[in-house]
Amino acid sequence: MKVEHSTNIGRKEPAGAIAQRMGSWSLGQWIAGAAVLLLGSTNVLAQGALHVNILYVEQRIERPPVLSNLISWPEDAGLQGASLAIDDNNTTGKFLGQNYALESIVLEPGHLENEALEQIRQTLGAGPRLVVLNLPVELLKQVAALDEAQDDLLFNAQAPENTLRNADCSANLLHTVPSRGMLSDALAQFFTYRRWREVFLIEGNRDGDRAMATSVRRSLQKFGLPIVEDKMWIEDADMRRNASREVPVFTQARKYDVVLVADEDRDFSEFILYNTWLPRPVAGSAGLTPVGWSAVIEQWGAAQLQSRFGKLAMRDMTSRDYANWAAIRTIGEAVTRTESDDTQVLRDYILSSDFELAGFKGAPLSFRGWNGQLRQSIQLVHAHAVVASAPVEGFLHPVTELDTLGTDQAETLCEAFDF
Amino acid sequence: MKTSTAYHCAAAFCLSILSVNQASAHWLYVSNEKDDTISIIDSETNEVINTLDVGERPRGVTISHDFTHLYICASDSDTVQVMRIADNRIVFELPSGEDPEQFALHPDNKHLYIANEDDAIATVVNIETRQVVAQIDVGVEPEGMAVSHDGRYAIVTSETSNMAHWIDTERQEIVANTLVDQRPRDAEFTLDDSELWVSSEIGGTVSIIDTESKEIKHTLNFEIPGISKDRIQPVGMELTTDGKLAFIALGPSNHVAVVDRSTLEVIEYVLVGRRVWHMVLTPEEDKLYTTNGVSGDVTVVDVASLKAEKTIKVGRYPWGVAVLPKEHIPQ
């Protein structure tokens, strides 16, 4: 098993930038700050230093091969988002006498699950910790259930499973990554708004595709949109050569308004576009895609986050980077407001109605008290533009419109949270 | 320049008006973020009389205290452009640091405090020597800038750190930080400098901070029937010099809140264009001009009746606005 274990992870960064950052901690400022009297609750100055260590845990996964040569996933997706949030927290923290450090455990693909679990168990044993997890669902559930994790505050930044927000929820586990249900509800709202009522559903052959299709069926039912065709994808089709022959035949039906493709690895979905029997839009894994984050988002001040991220990582920011960024910024915001690094104090504050975080997605981000899911808008995008943002205008909710996406309080099967 | 013909015609037209009705109108300079232009509006006719090409992504605009120059934050050109008002020429550029978004001019008419959004610093430039005097580390995404009327403090708000930083202008150092609600945008001092108002876009509030203690002494909240709280996002603010009213632009709720400063109650919500951002009062303070980013227009609000009077189409994504009083309009 190859394990990368480091403290205060290094990044590719020009020497000047590091010097500048160190310069920003200059003593002069602290002294200047200390010269002003009357420290109050809102007038904040560097006081007793608070060192906040955050643990980043990732289990790398081997992605199956896909047909298109252009589809790839950055190796450091997640870790770079976490690094940026650490930087953001530190820039804020230096005025408050707080500093943040990231410790990372990155487990390479292809080793046994129990080895990974053991490695994580040992790290979590050392007292209460703040942890951001990038793990597949089964390993994630085992980590959250560890005795050593019960005093920790864990953030799920990768696993989209609806069950984690329902029957499999855990009181020490919050979720900054949107659930599949939030993503599929966003699509269903947009279909309703555009009056694309009759849906042709194509389900891929992998586990994620099955889970996505299940979530989609539930969302379409919730918003009253009929599925007129529900088909499994042809497993051995070579779409690069034959898309123009295969797809029209496969999508032959008398009537549908939109084709929805469940293909989470984006293996074949890109080849459905423009090849459908009827000339109809494609949505889901290709075409119009629901995302937690994308490089095309620039509204709500997002351009600034995008450019900060671009400078740090030399690539575009992905949904997983965003989920990691949001988790660590949540910790930073809670530490700033409570002036504490106690996991229980932070958890209470984060789940309270006082907590809100500006997340460059319009409405402030907050957490659902009944299952620990981060409330957030979902963007519907294509390669170069945002098409719409959900909750789509007109979908109302008595508490916040953001709760029209995903599992709502009345329907949740999660019982681990006192709410 | 693509608008030169238009300009000459407009100028001739204005001159003829001026000769009849001597300088009855002010000029408003509106920066159009996505068009790389400045629209000039005549406050008498409330029409665009000229459109000028400037640097990339112009945002903050302000006029020198002697009314001879317009300063323009050309964010994507990484510069502050200085335009001579007499002939609309960019006469020089100031070293601004990267991605300048907003700035504030010190009462000495010499020092410009610039927020460098991408770099978490504020740059202080001496306009006369065109030199950077200081660069000060601030929080993440510095945005709003204000200088107190007595010149003692410069304020930077940082959007992601959620702070108002107090810079001592003598020492060019931060001396205090006030934590406010999420995503602080604009900062404005009252005329007597006893209070600093800071708007929080995502928090949906305005913090009124006591200058002496640097503590929040009051928080304003807003509520518009039929509009979700998430859409009420305070951005730009204007305070009347008589101390009676405050105008708060509420972003995507498309309304401007009018606050009675004696009771600190909202007395009116005025419907304007879409995503209202920044505002300016005319010198008489009888009209308020608002930039509406999404609808690409400027709304004129009558201060006495608190009614929107007219909407003026400008360029794409109007952002900042500054007013040139009529007595300083070039002849």
CSV table of N, CA and C in Angstrom, one decimal, chain A residues 188-272:
chain,number,residue,atom,x,y,z
A,188,ALA,N,-35.1,18.2,-12.7
A,188,ALA,CA,-36.6,18.0,-12.9
A,188,ALA,C,-37.3,19.4,-12.8
A,189,GLN,N,-36.8,20.3,-11.9
A,189,GLN,CA,-37.3,21.6,-11.8
A,189,GLN,C,-37.2,22.4,-13.1
A,190,PHE,N,-36.0,22.3,-13.7
A,190,PHE,CA,-35.8,23.0,-14.9
A,190,PHE,C,-36.6,22.4,-16.1
A,191,PHE,N,-36.8,21.1,-16.1
A,191,PHE,CA,-37.7,20.5,-17.1
A,191,PHE,C,-39.1,21.0,-17.0
A,192,THR,N,-39.5,21.1,-15.7
A,192,THR,CA,-40.9,21.6,-15.5
A,192,THR,C,-41.0,23.0,-16.0
A,193,TYR,N,-40.0,23.8,-15.6
A,193,TYR,CA,-40.1,25.2,-16.0
A,193,TYR,C,-40.1,25.4,-17.5
A,194,ARG,N,-39.3,24.5,-18.2
A,194,ARG,CA,-39.3,24.6,-19.7
A,194,ARG,C,-40.4,23.8,-20.4
A,195,ARG,N,-41.2,23.2,-19.6
A,195,ARG,CA,-42.3,22.3,-20.1
A,195,ARG,C,-41.7,21.2,-20.9
A,196,TRP,N,-40.6,20.7,-20.6
A,196,TRP,CA,-40.1,19.4,-21.2
A,196,TRP,C,-40.7,18.3,-20.3
A,197,ARG,N,-41.8,17.9,-20.7
A,197,ARG,CA,-42.6,17.0,-19.8
A,197,ARG,C,-42.3,15.5,-19.9
A,198,GLU,N,-42.1,15.1,-21.1
A,198,GLU,CA,-41.9,13.6,-21.4
A,198,GLU,C,-40.5,13.3,-21.5
A,199,VAL,N,-40.0,12.4,-20.7
A,199,VAL,CA,-38.6,12.1,-20.6
A,199,VAL,C,-38.2,10.7,-21.1
A,200,PHE,N,-37.2,10.7,-22.0
A,200,PHE,CA,-36.6,9.5,-22.4
A,200,PHE,C,-35.3,9.2,-21.5
A,201,LEU,N,-35.4,8.2,-20.7
A,201,LEU,CA,-34.3,8.0,-19.8
A,201,LEU,C,-33.4,6.8,-20.3
A,202,ILE,N,-32.0,7.1,-20.3
A,202,ILE,CA,-31.1,6.1,-20.7
A,202,ILE,C,-30.2,5.8,-19.5
A,203,GLU,N,-30.2,4.6,-19.0
A,203,GLU,CA,-29.4,4.2,-17.8
A,203,GLU,C,-28.1,3.5,-18.3
A,204,GLY,N,-27.0,3.9,-17.8
A,204,GLY,CA,-25.7,3.2,-18.1
A,204,GLY,C,-25.6,1.9,-17.4
A,205,ASN,N,-24.5,1.2,-17.6
A,205,ASN,CA,-24.3,-0.1,-17.0
A,205,ASN,C,-23.5,-0.2,-15.7
A,206,ARG,N,-23.1,0.9,-15.2
A,206,ARG,CA,-22.2,0.9,-14.0
A,206,ARG,C,-23.0,1.2,-12.8
A,207,ASP,N,-22.4,0.9,-11.6
A,207,ASP,CA,-23.2,1.1,-10.3
A,207,ASP,C,-23.7,2.6,-10.2
A,208,GLY,N,-22.8,3.5,-10.4
A,208,GLY,CA,-23.1,4.9,-10.3
A,208,GLY,C,-24.3,5.3,-11.2
A,209,ASP,N,-24.3,4.7,-12.4
A,209,ASP,CA,-25.4,5.0,-13.3
A,209,ASP,C,-26.7,4.6,-12.8
A,210,ARG,N,-26.7,3.4,-12.2
A,210,ARG,CA,-27.9,2.8,-11.6
A,210,ARG,C,-28.4,3.7,-10.5
A,211,ALA,N,-27.5,4.1,-9.6
A,211,ALA,CA,-27.9,5.0,-8.5
A,211,ALA,C,-28.4,6.3,-9.0
A,212,MET,N,-27.8,6.9,-10.1
A,212,MET,CA,-28.2,8.1,-10.6
A,212,MET,C,-29.6,8.0,-11.3
A,213,ALA,N,-29.8,6.9,-12.0
A,213,ALA,CA,-31.1,6.7,-12.7
A,213,ALA,C,-32.2,6.5,-11.6
A,214,THR,N,-31.9,5.8,-10.5
A,214,THR,CA,-32.9,5.7,-9.5
A,214,THR,C,-33.3,7.0,-8.9
A,215,SER,N,-32.3,7.9,-8.7
A,215,SER,CA,-32.5,9.2,-8.1
A,215,SER,C,-33.3,10.1,-9.1
A,216,VAL,N,-33.0,9.9,-10.4
A,216,VAL,CA,-33.7,10.7,-11.4
A,216,VAL,C,-35.2,10.2,-11.5
A,217,ARG,N,-35.4,8.9,-11.4
A,217,ARG,CA,-36.8,8.5,-11.5
A,217,ARG,C,-37.6,9.1,-10.3
A,218,ARG,N,-37.0,9.1,-9.2
A,218,ARG,CA,-37.7,9.6,-8.0
A,218,ARG,C,-38.0,11.1,-8.2
A,219,SER,N,-37.0,11.9,-8.7
A,219,SER,CA,-37.2,13.3,-8.9
A,219,SER,C,-38.3,13.6,-10.0
A,220,LEU,N,-38.3,12.8,-11.0
A,220,LEU,CA,-39.3,13.0,-12.1
A,220,LEU,C,-40.7,12.7,-11.6
A,221,GLN,N,-40.8,11.7,-10.7
A,221,GLN,CA,-42.1,11.4,-10.1
A,221,GLN,C,-42.5,12.5,-9.2
A,222,LYS,N,-41.6,13.0,-8.4
A,222,LYS,CA,-41.8,14.1,-7.4
A,222,LYS,C,-42.4,15.3,-8.1
A,223,PHE,N,-41.9,15.7,-9.3
A,223,PHE,CA,-42.3,16.8,-10.0
A,223,PHE,C,-43.4,16.5,-11.1
A,224,GLY,N,-43.8,15.3,-11.1
A,224,GLY,CA,-44.9,14.9,-12.0
A,224,GLY,C,-44.6,14.8,-13.5
A,225,LEU,N,-43.4,14.4,-13.8
A,225,LEU,CA,-42.9,14.3,-15.2
A,225,LEU,C,-42.9,12.8,-15.6
A,226,PRO,N,-43.6,12.4,-16.6
A,226,PRO,CA,-43.6,11.0,-17.0
A,226,PRO,C,-42.4,10.6,-17.7
A,227,ILE,N,-41.9,9.4,-17.4
A,227,ILE,CA,-40.8,8.8,-18.2
A,227,ILE,C,-41.5,8.0,-19.3
A,228,VAL,N,-41.3,8.4,-20.6
A,228,VAL,CA,-42.0,7.7,-21.7
A,228,VAL,C,-41.2,6.5,-22.2
A,229,GLU,N,-39.9,6.6,-22.0
A,229,GLU,CA,-39.0,5.4,-22.4
A,229,GLU,C,-38.0,5.3,-21.3
A,230,ASP,N,-37.7,4.1,-20.9
A,230,ASP,CA,-36.7,3.8,-19.8
A,230,ASP,C,-35.8,2.7,-20.3
A,231,LYS,N,-34.6,3.0,-20.8
A,231,LYS,CA,-33.8,1.9,-21.4
A,231,LYS,C,-32.4,1.8,-20.8
A,232,MET,N,-31.9,0.6,-20.8
A,232,MET,CA,-30.5,0.4,-20.4
A,232,MET,C,-29.6,0.6,-21.6
A,233,TRP,N,-28.4,1.1,-21.4
A,233,TRP,CA,-27.5,1.4,-22.5
A,233,TRP,C,-26.9,0.1,-23.1
A,234,ILE,N,-26.5,0.0,-24.4
A,234,ILE,CA,-25.9,-1.1,-25.0
A,234,ILE,C,-24.5,-1.2,-24.5
A,235,GLU,N,-24.1,-2.3,-23.9
A,235,GLU,CA,-22.8,-2.3,-23.2
A,235,GLU,C,-21.6,-2.3,-24.1
A,236,ASP,N,-21.7,-2.9,-25.3
A,236,ASP,CA,-20.5,-3.0,-26.1
A,236,ASP,C,-20.5,-2.1,-27.3
A,237,ALA,N,-21.3,-1.0,-27.3
A,237,ALA,CA,-21.3,-0.1,-28.4
A,237,ALA,C,-20.1,0.7,-28.5
A,238,ASP,N,-19.5,0.8,-29.7
A,238,ASP,CA,-18.4,1.7,-29.9
A,238,ASP,C,-18.9,3.0,-30.5
A,239,MET,N,-19.1,4.0,-29.6
A,239,MET,CA,-19.8,5.2,-30.0
A,239,MET,C,-18.9,6.1,-30.9
A,240,ARG,N,-17.6,6.0,-30.7
A,240,ARG,CA,-16.8,7.0,-31.5
A,240,ARG,C,-17.0,6.7,-33.0
A,241,ARG,N,-17.1,5.5,-33.4
A,241,ARG,CA,-17.2,5.2,-34.8
A,241,ARG,C,-18.7,5.1,-35.2
A,242,ASN,N,-19.5,4.7,-34.3
A,242,ASN,CA,-20.9,4.3,-34.7
A,242,ASN,C,-22.0,5.1,-34.1
A,243,ALA,N,-21.7,6.2,-33.4
A,243,ALA,CA,-22.8,6.9,-32.8
A,243,ALA,C,-23.9,7.3,-33.7
A,244,SER,N,-23.5,7.7,-34.9
A,244,SER,CA,-24.6,8.2,-35.8
A,244,SER,C,-25.5,7.1,-36.3
A,245,ARG,N,-25.0,5.8,-36.1
A,245,ARG,CA,-25.9,4.7,-36.5
A,245,ARG,C,-26.6,4.1,-35.3
A,246,GLU,N,-25.9,4.0,-34.2
A,246,GLU,CA,-26.5,3.3,-33.0
A,246,GLU,C,-27.6,4.2,-32.4
A,247,VAL,N,-27.2,5.5,-32.1
A,247,VAL,CA,-28.0,6.3,-31.3
A,247,VAL,C,-29.4,6.6,-31.8
A,248,PRO,N,-29.5,6.9,-33.1
A,248,PRO,CA,-30.9,7.2,-33.6
A,248,PRO,C,-31.8,5.9,-33.5
A,249,VAL,N,-31.3,4.8,-33.7
A,249,VAL,CA,-32.1,3.6,-33.6
A,249,VAL,C,-32.5,3.4,-32.1
A,250,PHE,N,-31.5,3.5,-31.3
A,250,PHE,CA,-31.7,3.3,-29.8
A,250,PHE,C,-32.7,4.3,-29.2
A,251,THR,N,-32.7,5.5,-29.8
A,251,THR,CA,-33.6,6.5,-29.2
A,251,THR,C,-34.9,6.6,-30.0
A,252,GLN,N,-35.2,5.6,-30.8
A,252,GLN,CA,-36.4,5.7,-31.6
A,252,GLN,C,-37.7,5.5,-30.7
A,253,ALA,N,-38.5,6.6,-30.8
A,253,ALA,CA,-39.8,6.6,-30.0
A,253,ALA,C,-40.6,7.6,-30.6
A,254,ARG,N,-41.9,7.5,-30.4
A,254,ARG,CA,-42.8,8.4,-31.1
A,254,ARG,C,-42.7,9.8,-30.5
A,255,LYS,N,-42.6,10.0,-29.2
A,255,LYS,CA,-42.6,11.3,-28.7
A,255,LYS,C,-41.8,11.4,-27.4
A,256,TYR,N,-41.0,12.3,-27.3
A,256,TYR,CA,-40.3,12.7,-26.0
A,256,TYR,C,-39.8,14.1,-26.1
A,257,ASP,N,-39.7,14.8,-25.0
A,257,ASP,CA,-39.3,16.2,-25.0
A,257,ASP,C,-37.8,16.4,-24.7
A,258,VAL,N,-37.2,15.4,-24.0
A,258,VAL,CA,-35.8,15.5,-23.6
A,258,VAL,C,-35.3,14.1,-23.3
A,259,VAL,N,-34.0,14.0,-23.6
A,259,VAL,CA,-33.3,12.7,-23.3
A,259,VAL,C,-32.4,12.9,-22.1
A,260,LEU,N,-32.6,12.1,-21.1
A,260,LEU,CA,-31.9,12.2,-19.8
A,260,LEU,C,-30.9,11.0,-19.7
A,261,VAL,N,-29.6,11.2,-19.7
A,261,VAL,CA,-28.7,10.1,-19.7
A,261,VAL,C,-28.0,10.0,-18.3
A,262,ALA,N,-28.1,8.8,-17.7
A,262,ALA,CA,-27.4,8.5,-16.5
A,262,ALA,C,-26.1,7.7,-16.8
A,263,ASP,N,-25.0,8.4,-16.8
A,263,ASP,CA,-23.7,7.9,-17.2
A,263,ASP,C,-22.6,8.7,-16.4
A,264,GLU,N,-22.5,8.3,-15.1
A,264,GLU,CA,-21.6,9.2,-14.3
A,264,GLU,C,-20.2,9.3,-14.6
A,265,ASP,N,-19.6,8.3,-15.3
A,265,ASP,CA,-18.2,8.3,-15.7
A,265,ASP,C,-18.1,9.0,-17.1
A,266,ARG,N,-19.2,9.4,-17.7
A,266,ARG,CA,-19.3,10.1,-19.0
A,266,ARG,C,-18.6,9.2,-20.0
A,267,ASP,N,-19.0,7.9,-20.0
A,267,ASP,CA,-18.5,7.0,-21.0
A,267,ASP,C,-19.1,7.1,-22.4
A,268,PHE,N,-20.4,7.2,-22.5
A,268,PHE,CA,-21.0,7.2,-23.8
A,268,PHE,C,-21.9,8.4,-24.0
A,269,SER,N,-22.2,9.1,-22.9
A,269,SER,CA,-23.3,10.1,-23.0
A,269,SER,C,-23.0,11.3,-24.0
A,270,GLU,N,-21.7,11.6,-24.1
A,270,GLU,CA,-21.3,12.7,-25.0
A,270,GLU,C,-21.7,12.4,-26.4
A,271,PHE,N,-21.9,11.2,-26.7
A,271,PHE,CA,-22.2,10.8,-28.1
A,271,PHE,C,-23.6,10.7,-28.4
A,272,ILE,N,-24.5,10.9,-27.4
A,272,ILE,CA,-25.9,10.9,-27.6
A,272,ILE,C,-26.3,12.2,-28.3
